[in-house]
mmCIF file of C-alpha atoms and ligand atoms in Angstrom:
data_model
loop_
_atom_site.group_PDB
_atom_site.id
_atom_site.type_symbol
_atom_site.label_atom_id
_atom_site.label_comp_id
_atom_site.label_asym_id
_atom_site.label_seq_id
_atom_site.Cartn_x
_atom_site.Cartn_y
_atom_site.Cartn_z
ATOM 1 C CA MET A 1 -58.505 -22.747 162.330
ATOM 2 C CA SER A 2 -58.633 -25.876 159.523
ATOM 3 C CA GLU A 3 -57.195 -28.986 160.297
ATOM 4 C CA PRO A 4 -53.552 -28.595 162.288
ATOM 5 C CA GLY A 5 -51.105 -30.315 160.090
ATOM 6 C CA PRO A 6 -48.545 -33.333 161.176
ATOM 7 C CA SER A 7 -45.930 -30.575 162.383
ATOM 8 C CA THR A 8 -48.279 -28.759 164.075
ATOM 9 C CA ARG A 9 -49.697 -31.644 165.797
ATOM 10 C CA VAL A 10 -46.350 -33.397 166.951
ATOM 11 C CA VAL A 11 -44.865 -29.951 168.542
ATOM 12 C CA ARG A 12 -47.244 -29.469 170.553
ATOM 13 C CA ALA A 13 -48.768 -33.100 171.392
ATOM 14 C CA GLY A 14 -49.227 -33.985 175.242
ATOM 15 C CA LEU A 15 -47.453 -30.528 176.189
ATOM 16 C CA PRO A 16 -49.787 -29.099 179.050
ATOM 17 C CA ASP A 17 -51.566 -25.170 178.887
ATOM 18 C CA PRO A 18 -49.233 -22.769 179.647
ATOM 19 C CA GLU A 19 -48.139 -21.611 183.238
ATOM 20 C CA GLN A 20 -46.644 -18.836 184.244
ATOM 21 C CA GLY A 21 -43.108 -19.524 184.708
ATOM 22 C CA GLU A 22 -43.369 -23.805 183.411
ATOM 23 C CA PRO A 23 -41.501 -25.113 181.252
ATOM 24 C CA PHE A 24 -42.916 -26.586 177.849
ATOM 25 C CA LEU A 25 -42.335 -29.837 178.914
ATOM 26 C CA PRO A 26 -41.923 -30.644 182.516
ATOM 27 C CA GLY A 27 -39.215 -32.962 183.106
ATOM 28 C CA PRO A 28 -39.043 -36.614 183.970
ATOM 29 C CA VAL A 29 -41.089 -37.389 187.488
ATOM 30 C CA PHE A 30 -38.994 -40.587 189.002
ATOM 31 C CA ALA A 31 -40.625 -41.803 192.487
ATOM 32 C CA ALA A 32 -41.602 -45.611 193.295
ATOM 33 C CA PRO A 33 -44.140 -44.496 196.013
ATOM 34 C CA PHE A 34 -45.706 -40.661 195.750
ATOM 35 C CA HIS A 35 -47.187 -39.356 198.919
ATOM 36 C CA PHE A 36 -50.342 -41.060 199.163
ATOM 37 C CA THR A 37 -53.257 -40.913 201.895
ATOM 38 C CA GLY A 38 -56.404 -42.766 202.323
ATOM 39 C CA ALA A 39 -57.558 -45.274 199.524
ATOM 40 C CA PRO A 40 -56.309 -45.297 196.074
ATOM 41 C CA SER A 41 -58.959 -42.848 193.842
ATOM 42 C CA GLU A 42 -58.272 -40.092 196.126
ATOM 43 C CA SER A 43 -54.875 -39.706 195.066
ATOM 44 C CA PRO A 44 -53.636 -38.613 191.531
ATOM 45 C CA ALA A 45 -50.483 -40.959 191.568
ATOM 46 C CA THR A 46 -49.730 -43.787 194.425
ATOM 47 C CA TYR A 47 -47.057 -46.355 193.432
ATOM 48 C CA GLY A 48 -44.841 -46.378 190.424
ATOM 49 C CA ARG A 49 -46.131 -49.196 188.585
ATOM 50 C CA TYR A 50 -49.785 -48.517 188.950
ATOM 51 C CA GLY A 51 -48.718 -44.725 186.978
ATOM 52 C CA ASN A 52 -47.041 -42.103 186.381
ATOM 53 C CA PRO A 53 -46.978 -38.421 185.176
ATOM 54 C CA THR A 54 -44.660 -38.852 182.772
ATOM 55 C CA TRP A 55 -46.042 -42.128 180.451
ATOM 56 C CA ALA A 56 -49.516 -40.016 181.081
ATOM 57 C CA ARG A 57 -48.416 -36.945 178.877
ATOM 58 C CA TYR A 58 -46.750 -39.025 176.396
ATOM 59 C CA GLU A 59 -49.865 -41.270 176.020
ATOM 60 C CA GLU A 60 -51.755 -38.521 175.627
ATOM 61 C CA ALA A 61 -49.516 -37.573 172.531
ATOM 62 C CA LEU A 62 -49.642 -40.903 170.893
ATOM 63 C CA GLY A 63 -53.765 -41.057 171.526
ATOM 64 C CA SER A 64 -54.071 -37.351 170.055
ATOM 65 C CA LEU A 65 -52.535 -39.190 167.137
ATOM 66 C CA GLU A 66 -54.802 -41.328 165.946
ATOM 67 C CA ASP A 67 -58.061 -39.988 168.514
ATOM 68 C CA ALA A 68 -57.562 -42.881 170.322
ATOM 69 C CA GLU A 69 -56.244 -44.022 174.321
ATOM 70 C CA ALA A 70 -52.984 -44.713 174.241
ATOM 71 C CA VAL A 71 -51.158 -47.658 176.364
ATOM 72 C CA LEU A 72 -47.845 -47.382 176.488
ATOM 73 C CA PHE A 73 -45.355 -50.593 177.696
ATOM 74 C CA SER A 74 -41.363 -51.068 178.398
ATOM 75 C CA SER A 75 -41.226 -51.974 174.517
ATOM 76 C CA GLY A 76 -42.882 -52.569 171.520
ATOM 77 C CA MET A 77 -42.118 -56.634 172.196
ATOM 78 C CA ALA A 78 -44.239 -56.074 175.556
ATOM 79 C CA ALA A 79 -46.920 -54.381 174.059
ATOM 80 C CA VAL A 80 -47.441 -57.252 171.749
ATOM 81 C CA ALA A 81 -47.276 -59.535 174.802
ATOM 82 C CA ALA A 82 -50.363 -57.913 176.386
ATOM 83 C CA LEU A 83 -52.440 -57.700 173.645
ATOM 84 C CA LEU A 84 -51.676 -61.714 172.470
ATOM 85 C CA LEU A 85 -51.437 -62.368 176.349
ATOM 86 C CA THR A 86 -55.209 -60.556 177.102
ATOM 87 C CA GLN A 87 -56.501 -61.678 174.146
ATOM 88 C CA LEU A 88 -55.740 -65.601 173.393
ATOM 89 C CA ARG A 89 -56.916 -68.228 175.631
ATOM 90 C CA PRO A 90 -56.562 -72.019 175.623
ATOM 91 C CA GLY A 91 -58.497 -73.324 172.388
ATOM 92 C CA SER A 92 -58.460 -69.886 170.341
ATOM 93 C CA VAL A 93 -57.057 -69.413 166.710
ATOM 94 C CA LEU A 94 -54.450 -66.400 165.834
ATOM 95 C CA ALA A 95 -54.241 -65.745 162.159
ATOM 96 C CA MET A 96 -51.347 -64.271 161.551
ATOM 97 C CA ASP A 97 -49.517 -62.911 158.642
ATOM 98 C CA HIS A 98 -46.605 -65.070 157.204
ATOM 99 C CA GLY A 99 -43.976 -62.612 157.540
ATOM 100 C CA CYS A 100 -44.081 -60.097 160.557
ATOM 101 C CA TYR A 101 -41.893 -59.280 162.870
ATOM 102 C CA HIS A 102 -39.492 -62.495 163.922
ATOM 103 C CA SER A 103 -40.247 -61.990 167.298
ATOM 104 C CA VAL A 104 -43.655 -61.937 166.949
ATOM 105 C CA ARG A 105 -44.236 -65.301 165.217
ATOM 106 C CA LEU A 106 -41.426 -66.140 167.447
ATOM 107 C CA LEU A 107 -43.683 -65.391 171.093
ATOM 108 C CA ALA A 108 -46.803 -67.632 169.322
ATOM 109 C CA ARG A 109 -45.063 -70.688 168.487
ATOM 110 C CA THR A 110 -42.800 -70.493 172.030
ATOM 111 C CA TYR A 111 -45.641 -69.931 174.514
ATOM 112 C CA PHE A 112 -48.792 -69.869 172.687
ATOM 113 C CA GLU A 113 -48.698 -72.906 170.659
ATOM 114 C CA PRO A 114 -48.025 -75.353 172.919
ATOM 115 C CA ARG A 115 -50.967 -73.413 175.070
ATOM 116 C CA GLY A 116 -53.452 -74.703 173.010
ATOM 117 C CA VAL A 117 -53.443 -71.776 170.647
ATOM 118 C CA GLU A 118 -54.221 -72.585 166.889
ATOM 119 C CA LEU A 119 -51.536 -70.524 164.911
ATOM 120 C CA ARG A 120 -52.224 -70.277 160.958
ATOM 121 C CA LEU A 121 -50.416 -68.239 159.619
ATOM 122 C CA ALA A 122 -50.623 -66.648 155.638
ATOM 123 C CA PRO A 123 -49.371 -63.994 153.051
ATOM 124 C CA PRO A 124 -51.359 -61.059 152.324
ATOM 125 C CA ALA A 125 -53.401 -63.018 149.356
ATOM 126 C CA GLU A 126 -54.834 -65.835 152.071
ATOM 127 C CA LEU A 127 -54.780 -64.220 155.178
ATOM 128 C CA ALA A 128 -58.949 -63.153 154.698
ATOM 129 C CA GLU A 129 -59.561 -67.045 154.195
ATOM 130 C CA ALA A 130 -57.088 -68.087 157.028
ATOM 131 C CA ALA A 131 -58.988 -65.714 159.626
ATOM 132 C CA GLU A 132 -62.290 -67.075 159.090
ATOM 133 C CA GLY A 133 -63.146 -68.354 162.476
ATOM 134 C CA ALA A 134 -60.534 -67.012 164.178
ATOM 135 C CA ASP A 135 -60.476 -64.697 167.247
ATOM 136 C CA LEU A 136 -58.034 -63.022 166.253
ATOM 137 C CA LEU A 137 -56.263 -61.307 163.137
ATOM 138 C CA TRP A 138 -52.787 -60.043 163.136
ATOM 139 C CA MET A 139 -51.410 -57.963 160.737
ATOM 140 C CA GLU A 140 -48.419 -56.156 160.308
ATOM 141 C CA THR A 141 -47.896 -53.454 156.972
ATOM 142 C CA PRO A 142 -45.904 -52.836 155.308
ATOM 143 C CA SER A 143 -44.182 -56.076 157.108
ATOM 144 C CA ASN A 144 -40.429 -56.109 158.139
ATOM 145 C CA PRO A 145 -38.394 -56.790 156.696
ATOM 146 C CA ALA A 146 -40.022 -57.895 153.710
ATOM 147 C CA LEU A 147 -42.119 -54.939 153.093
ATOM 148 C CA GLU A 148 -45.537 -56.943 152.347
ATOM 149 C CA VAL A 149 -48.507 -54.792 152.475
ATOM 150 C CA TYR A 150 -52.015 -55.900 153.866
ATOM 151 C CA ASP A 151 -55.641 -54.426 153.202
ATOM 152 C CA VAL A 152 -56.382 -53.228 156.431
ATOM 153 C CA ALA A 153 -59.954 -52.349 155.728
ATOM 154 C CA ALA A 154 -60.410 -55.458 153.438
ATOM 155 C CA LEU A 155 -59.147 -57.535 156.392
ATOM 156 C CA THR A 156 -61.102 -55.726 158.941
ATOM 157 C CA LYS A 157 -64.302 -56.723 157.318
ATOM 158 C CA GLY A 158 -64.451 -59.709 159.376
ATOM 159 C CA ASP A 159 -65.861 -61.596 163.408
ATOM 160 C CA ALA A 160 -61.450 -61.911 164.645
ATOM 161 C CA VAL A 161 -60.429 -59.184 166.500
ATOM 162 C CA THR A 162 -57.796 -57.222 164.480
ATOM 163 C CA VAL A 163 -54.251 -56.061 165.440
ATOM 164 C CA ALA A 164 -52.577 -54.047 162.936
ATOM 165 C CA ASP A 165 -48.827 -53.642 163.813
ATOM 166 C CA ASN A 166 -48.026 -50.520 162.571
ATOM 167 C CA THR A 167 -44.418 -49.946 163.265
ATOM 168 C CA THR A 168 -43.066 -49.704 159.981
ATOM 169 C CA ALA A 169 -45.499 -46.612 158.754
ATOM 170 C CA GLY A 170 -46.193 -45.026 162.784
ATOM 171 C CA PRO A 171 -49.322 -42.953 163.112
ATOM 172 C CA LEU A 172 -48.085 -39.903 160.779
ATOM 173 C CA LEU A 173 -48.242 -42.526 158.109
ATOM 174 C CA GLN A 174 -51.174 -45.002 158.468
ATOM 175 C CA ARG A 175 -53.868 -44.785 160.728
ATOM 176 C CA PRO A 176 -55.034 -48.347 160.959
ATOM 177 C CA LEU A 177 -58.004 -47.715 164.029
ATOM 178 C CA ASP A 178 -59.810 -45.372 161.269
ATOM 179 C CA LEU A 179 -59.715 -48.365 158.778
ATOM 180 C CA GLY A 180 -61.177 -50.879 161.101
ATOM 181 C CA ALA A 181 -58.303 -52.562 163.177
ATOM 182 C CA ASP A 182 -59.877 -52.879 167.152
ATOM 183 C CA TYR A 183 -55.981 -52.482 168.008
ATOM 184 C CA SER A 184 -53.282 -50.932 166.292
ATOM 185 C CA LEU A 185 -49.787 -50.891 168.157
ATOM 186 C CA THR A 186 -46.131 -49.238 167.215
ATOM 187 C CA SER A 187 -42.441 -50.369 168.384
ATOM 188 C CA ALA A 188 -42.106 -46.588 169.605
ATOM 189 C CA THR A 189 -38.360 -47.350 169.677
ATOM 190 C CA LYS A 190 -38.031 -46.331 165.974
ATOM 191 C CA HIS A 191 -39.286 -43.923 164.162
ATOM 192 C CA LEU A 192 -41.232 -42.199 166.943
ATOM 193 C CA SER A 193 -38.575 -42.113 169.105
ATOM 194 C CA GLY A 194 -35.699 -41.577 166.087
ATOM 195 C CA HIS A 195 -32.817 -41.310 168.033
ATOM 196 C CA ALA A 196 -31.784 -44.795 168.167
ATOM 197 C CA ASP A 197 -31.416 -44.300 172.149
ATOM 198 C CA LEU A 198 -34.310 -45.886 173.887
ATOM 199 C CA LEU A 199 -37.056 -48.784 173.578
ATOM 200 C CA LEU A 200 -40.552 -48.189 174.090
ATOM 201 C CA GLY A 201 -43.923 -49.763 172.369
ATOM 202 C CA TYR A 202 -47.573 -48.967 172.622
ATOM 203 C CA VAL A 203 -51.235 -49.819 171.837
ATOM 204 C CA THR A 204 -54.127 -47.664 170.709
ATOM 205 C CA THR A 205 -57.794 -48.431 170.832
ATOM 206 C CA ARG A 206 -61.107 -46.640 170.742
ATOM 207 C CA ASP A 207 -62.542 -48.830 173.088
ATOM 208 C CA PRO A 208 -61.936 -47.758 176.482
ATOM 209 C CA GLU A 209 -62.773 -50.892 178.202
ATOM 210 C CA ARG A 210 -59.659 -52.614 175.999
ATOM 211 C CA ALA A 211 -57.715 -49.426 176.710
ATOM 212 C CA GLN A 212 -58.559 -50.142 180.344
ATOM 213 C CA ALA A 213 -57.982 -53.901 180.313
ATOM 214 C CA LEU A 214 -54.256 -53.800 178.352
ATOM 215 C CA ARG A 215 -52.915 -50.960 181.741
ATOM 216 C CA ALA A 216 -54.537 -53.406 183.891
ATOM 217 C CA TRP A 217 -52.048 -56.379 182.378
ATOM 218 C CA ARG A 218 -49.272 -53.771 182.570
ATOM 219 C CA THR A 219 -49.677 -52.917 185.863
ATOM 220 C CA HIS A 220 -50.264 -56.681 187.222
ATOM 221 C CA ALA A 221 -47.556 -57.820 184.692
ATOM 222 C CA GLY A 222 -45.359 -54.916 185.464
ATOM 223 C CA SER A 223 -44.148 -54.568 181.763
ATOM 224 C CA ILE A 224 -43.480 -50.585 182.966
ATOM 225 C CA PRO A 225 -41.313 -48.183 180.734
ATOM 226 C CA GLY A 226 -38.931 -45.884 182.691
ATOM 227 C CA PRO A 227 -39.696 -42.273 182.710
ATOM 228 C CA PHE A 228 -36.515 -40.858 181.870
ATOM 229 C CA GLU A 229 -36.944 -42.983 178.461
ATOM 230 C CA VAL A 230 -40.858 -42.324 177.855
ATOM 231 C CA TRP A 231 -39.397 -37.849 178.421
ATOM 232 C CA LEU A 232 -36.954 -38.863 176.152
ATOM 233 C CA ALA A 233 -39.317 -40.186 173.086
ATOM 234 C CA HIS A 234 -42.101 -37.158 174.137
ATOM 235 C CA ARG A 235 -38.917 -34.772 173.510
ATOM 236 C CA SER A 236 -38.066 -36.297 170.407
ATOM 237 C CA LEU A 237 -41.691 -36.695 168.850
ATOM 238 C CA ALA A 238 -41.608 -32.798 168.159
ATOM 239 C CA THR A 239 -39.749 -33.555 165.408
ATOM 240 C CA LEU A 240 -41.408 -36.929 164.233
ATOM 241 C CA ALA A 241 -42.646 -35.149 161.059
ATOM 242 C CA LEU A 242 -39.998 -33.205 159.488
ATOM 243 C CA ARG A 243 -38.197 -36.965 160.008
ATOM 244 C CA LEU A 244 -40.281 -38.624 158.498
ATOM 245 C CA GLU A 245 -40.251 -35.673 155.141
ATOM 246 C CA ARG A 246 -36.896 -36.377 154.958
ATOM 247 C CA GLY A 247 -36.380 -40.077 155.582
ATOM 248 C CA CYS A 248 -39.263 -40.976 152.901
ATOM 249 C CA ASP A 249 -37.758 -37.954 150.574
ATOM 250 C CA ASN A 250 -34.621 -40.743 151.129
ATOM 251 C CA ALA A 251 -35.834 -43.532 150.756
ATOM 252 C CA LEU A 252 -37.882 -43.165 147.332
ATOM 253 C CA ALA A 253 -34.806 -41.668 145.574
ATOM 254 C CA ILE A 254 -32.870 -44.940 147.111
ATOM 255 C CA ALA A 255 -35.358 -47.359 145.796
ATOM 256 C CA ARG A 256 -35.429 -45.772 142.739
ATOM 257 C CA LEU A 257 -31.576 -45.308 142.273
ATOM 258 C CA LEU A 258 -31.765 -49.268 143.187
ATOM 259 C CA ALA A 259 -34.596 -50.202 140.417
ATOM 260 C CA THR A 260 -32.333 -49.314 137.883
ATOM 261 C CA ARG A 261 -29.206 -51.241 138.629
ATOM 262 C CA ASP A 262 -28.803 -54.361 137.264
ATOM 263 C CA ASP A 263 -26.758 -56.071 139.413
ATOM 264 C CA VAL A 264 -29.601 -55.476 142.387
ATOM 265 C CA THR A 265 -32.915 -57.636 142.441
ATOM 266 C CA GLY A 266 -35.980 -57.731 144.484
ATOM 267 C CA VAL A 267 -36.100 -54.155 145.236
ATOM 268 C CA ARG A 268 -39.435 -53.342 147.501
ATOM 269 C CA TYR A 269 -40.846 -49.778 148.388
ATOM 270 C CA PRO A 270 -44.076 -49.396 149.071
ATOM 271 C CA GLY A 271 -43.828 -45.650 147.002
ATOM 272 C CA LEU A 272 -42.562 -47.795 143.534
ATOM 273 C CA PRO A 273 -45.581 -47.794 141.360
ATOM 274 C CA SER A 274 -44.053 -51.342 139.907
ATOM 275 C CA ASP A 275 -43.797 -52.510 143.407
ATOM 276 C CA PRO A 276 -46.548 -55.077 144.669
ATOM 277 C CA GLY A 277 -48.136 -53.370 147.524
ATOM 278 C CA HIS A 278 -48.189 -49.727 145.523
ATOM 279 C CA GLU A 279 -51.837 -49.836 144.968
ATOM 280 C CA VAL A 280 -53.219 -51.115 148.445
ATOM 281 C CA ALA A 281 -50.282 -48.592 150.279
ATOM 282 C CA ARG A 282 -51.628 -45.901 148.232
ATOM 283 C CA ARG A 283 -54.576 -45.892 149.393
ATOM 284 C CA GLN A 284 -54.134 -46.512 153.241
ATOM 285 C CA MET A 285 -50.694 -44.818 153.999
ATOM 286 C CA SER A 286 -50.032 -40.914 153.055
ATOM 287 C CA GLY A 287 -46.347 -42.023 152.822
ATOM 288 C CA TYR A 288 -44.461 -44.637 152.405
ATOM 289 C CA GLY A 289 -41.951 -44.985 154.603
ATOM 290 C CA THR A 290 -38.302 -44.817 155.059
ATOM 291 C CA ILE A 291 -37.162 -48.891 155.147
ATOM 292 C CA VAL A 292 -36.399 -50.214 151.287
ATOM 293 C CA SER A 293 -35.880 -54.169 150.893
ATOM 294 C CA PHE A 294 -33.534 -55.418 148.219
ATOM 295 C CA ASP A 295 -31.097 -58.256 147.193
ATOM 296 C CA LEU A 296 -27.866 -58.365 146.214
ATOM 297 C CA GLY A 297 -27.856 -62.097 145.247
ATOM 298 C CA SER A 298 -25.309 -63.170 147.600
ATOM 299 C CA PRO A 299 -24.341 -63.113 151.929
ATOM 300 C CA GLU A 300 -21.064 -62.047 150.684
ATOM 301 C CA ARG A 301 -21.828 -59.030 148.184
ATOM 302 C CA ALA A 302 -23.835 -58.143 150.752
ATOM 303 C CA GLU A 303 -21.608 -58.298 153.442
ATOM 304 C CA ARG A 304 -19.307 -55.943 150.752
ATOM 305 C CA PHE A 305 -21.770 -53.570 150.644
ATOM 306 C CA LEU A 306 -22.544 -52.731 154.206
ATOM 307 C CA ALA A 307 -18.862 -52.844 154.634
ATOM 308 C CA ALA A 308 -18.310 -49.956 151.813
ATOM 309 C CA ALA A 309 -20.449 -47.683 152.952
ATOM 310 C CA ARG A 310 -19.828 -44.769 154.946
ATOM 311 C CA LEU A 311 -23.258 -43.140 155.875
ATOM 312 C CA VAL A 312 -25.258 -46.265 156.430
ATOM 313 C CA ALA A 313 -24.474 -48.047 159.899
ATOM 314 C CA ASP A 314 -24.638 -51.811 159.681
ATOM 315 C CA ALA A 315 -26.981 -52.349 162.277
ATOM 316 C CA THR A 316 -30.002 -53.693 163.089
ATOM 317 C CA SER A 317 -33.325 -51.523 163.463
ATOM 318 C CA PHE A 318 -34.545 -48.868 161.687
ATOM 319 C CA GLY A 319 -36.265 -45.171 161.774
ATOM 320 C CA GLY A 320 -33.490 -43.351 163.108
ATOM 321 C CA VAL A 321 -31.874 -40.414 161.964
ATOM 322 C CA LEU A 322 -29.198 -41.971 161.069
ATOM 323 C CA SER A 323 -29.608 -44.063 158.245
ATOM 324 C CA SER A 324 -28.626 -47.843 159.021
ATOM 325 C CA ALA A 325 -28.991 -51.621 157.099
ATOM 326 C CA GLU A 326 -28.047 -55.135 157.689
ATOM 327 C CA ARG A 327 -28.395 -58.817 156.254
ATOM 328 C CA ARG A 328 -31.206 -59.547 157.308
ATOM 329 C CA ALA A 329 -30.593 -63.928 157.277
ATOM 330 C CA ARG A 330 -27.689 -63.012 159.623
ATOM 331 C CA TRP A 331 -30.527 -63.406 162.435
ATOM 332 C CA GLY A 332 -32.353 -66.316 160.834
ATOM 333 C CA GLY A 333 -36.842 -66.500 161.358
ATOM 334 C CA ASP A 334 -37.622 -64.953 157.948
ATOM 335 C CA ALA A 335 -37.887 -66.125 154.765
ATOM 336 C CA VAL A 336 -35.940 -64.102 152.899
ATOM 337 C CA PRO A 337 -32.382 -64.686 149.964
ATOM 338 C CA GLU A 338 -29.045 -64.955 151.831
ATOM 339 C CA GLY A 339 -28.332 -61.487 150.162
ATOM 340 C CA PHE A 340 -31.346 -59.749 151.395
ATOM 341 C CA VAL A 341 -30.415 -56.099 152.718
ATOM 342 C CA ARG A 342 -33.252 -54.321 154.301
ATOM 343 C CA LEU A 343 -31.861 -50.652 154.720
ATOM 344 C CA SER A 344 -33.470 -47.493 156.289
ATOM 345 C CA ALA A 345 -33.134 -44.191 155.450
ATOM 346 C CA GLY A 346 -32.469 -41.371 157.999
ATOM 347 C CA CYS A 347 -32.348 -37.462 157.664
ATOM 348 C CA GLU A 348 -29.025 -37.038 155.877
ATOM 349 C CA ASP A 349 -28.888 -34.891 152.725
ATOM 350 C CA THR A 350 -29.851 -36.994 149.733
ATOM 351 C CA ALA A 351 -27.445 -35.775 147.381
ATOM 352 C CA ASP A 352 -24.948 -37.095 149.646
ATOM 353 C CA LEU A 353 -26.909 -40.921 151.081
ATOM 354 C CA LEU A 354 -27.450 -41.643 146.926
ATOM 355 C CA ALA A 355 -24.142 -41.287 145.966
ATOM 356 C CA ASP A 356 -22.854 -43.264 148.995
ATOM 357 C CA VAL A 357 -25.232 -46.025 148.463
ATOM 358 C CA GLU A 358 -24.132 -45.702 144.554
ATOM 359 C CA SER A 359 -20.077 -45.571 145.317
ATOM 360 C CA ALA A 360 -20.542 -49.204 148.182
ATOM 361 C CA LEU A 361 -22.880 -50.952 145.265
ATOM 362 C CA ASP A 362 -20.249 -50.002 143.034
ATOM 363 C CA ALA A 363 -17.474 -51.317 145.504
ATOM 364 C CA SER A 364 -18.956 -55.144 145.631
ATOM 365 C CA ALA A 365 -19.951 -55.699 142.604
HETATM 366 C C1 LIG B 1 -42.760 -54.421 163.207
HETATM 367 C C2 LIG B 1 -42.202 -54.483 164.536
HETATM 368 N N1 LIG B 1 -43.045 -55.354 165.573
HETATM 369 C C3 LIG B 1 -42.627 -54.764 166.577
HETATM 370 C C4 LIG B 1 -40.766 -54.624 167.382
HETATM 371 C C5 LIG B 1 -41.063 -55.046 168.602
HETATM 372 O O1 LIG B 1 -40.397 -53.446 168.790
HETATM 373 P P1 LIG B 1 -39.034 -53.550 170.430
HETATM 374 O O2 LIG B 1 -37.861 -54.176 169.707
HETATM 375 O O3 LIG B 1 -39.390 -52.138 170.419
HETATM 376 O O4 LIG B 1 -39.415 -54.499 171.197
HETATM 377 C C6 LIG B 1 -40.395 -54.302 166.302
HETATM 378 C C7 LIG B 1 -38.786 -54.250 166.335
HETATM 379 O O5 LIG B 1 -37.869 -54.557 165.383
HETATM 380 C C8 LIG B 1 -40.945 -54.820 165.010
HETATM 381 O O6 LIG B 1 -40.088 -53.921 163.387
#
């Protein structure tokens, strides 16, 4: 059989071999201590902070999507913190893309800079230079919320250890490890789980020692996921390719619509040939994602648009089956205009979603 396609891979990812009378995906295992006699190495499970069979199955599934080892955490930010804390020491230099997720920059500024880590923030064209002599290079591509595209293959050529935050794309649309990154990080709160009902995050790496160091961090820091969330996320993984197919189609259709309107500016979607990141995205992504960003000119108009839309929930986050959008400047922390909107295209019928976005734009004008 030739290489299985993405849908074929996700419906089976991490499932145990068939056994008479057993379910396809075994239910979540809830346990703090497990029965265990003798040395820890003599028992498959010991204590719930060290490991859990429900995590192990989902980690196997996630790892299989990037041909790597996956280490799961209680949220995307717990995964970010684990990477930064295991890589950086006083005196380390961290080069970071200037528009990465605001909590990541906040974490670096609040907890690392005061402890003697030098932080160098740079836009796409200057990140390679900023990374000269750095210990860790952090890039998020496409970035949230501005959707700037970073050239992973070019940026991983230097000496720094490299991390690509792959959250806006996810492992089916972009494989940073194939492009040379040492670590790929994903918030599974978004597309991976897809139903806006849980938070999880994970890191993948092809270096077993690096994976082990992250597991040790998780065990001792206790940033562990709950088995029920993990089981729900594993269950949702089966539809990831289908959901992405519809979400990407919807995002492209919305981006095209927005690009035709004189009353919308600054439309960003890496799938538009006119987008500044398109050429790099075309080389390194197999789909352009479900997020579109644009500027409605004023906070008032952006709020009117969000209030008028019926199929687009006014909510943060992205990657769910239900479309959502928000006026990003309400949070502060991102260098975006006051009327900037980040929209996450869900799995609604394309014609319905387009009609809704168009009528909300008209109503808000
Ligand atoms: C690019 C990116 N990385 C990391 C995170 C953090 O993930 P979580 O909310 O699961 O902690 C987010 C959350 O929005 C994100 O957008």
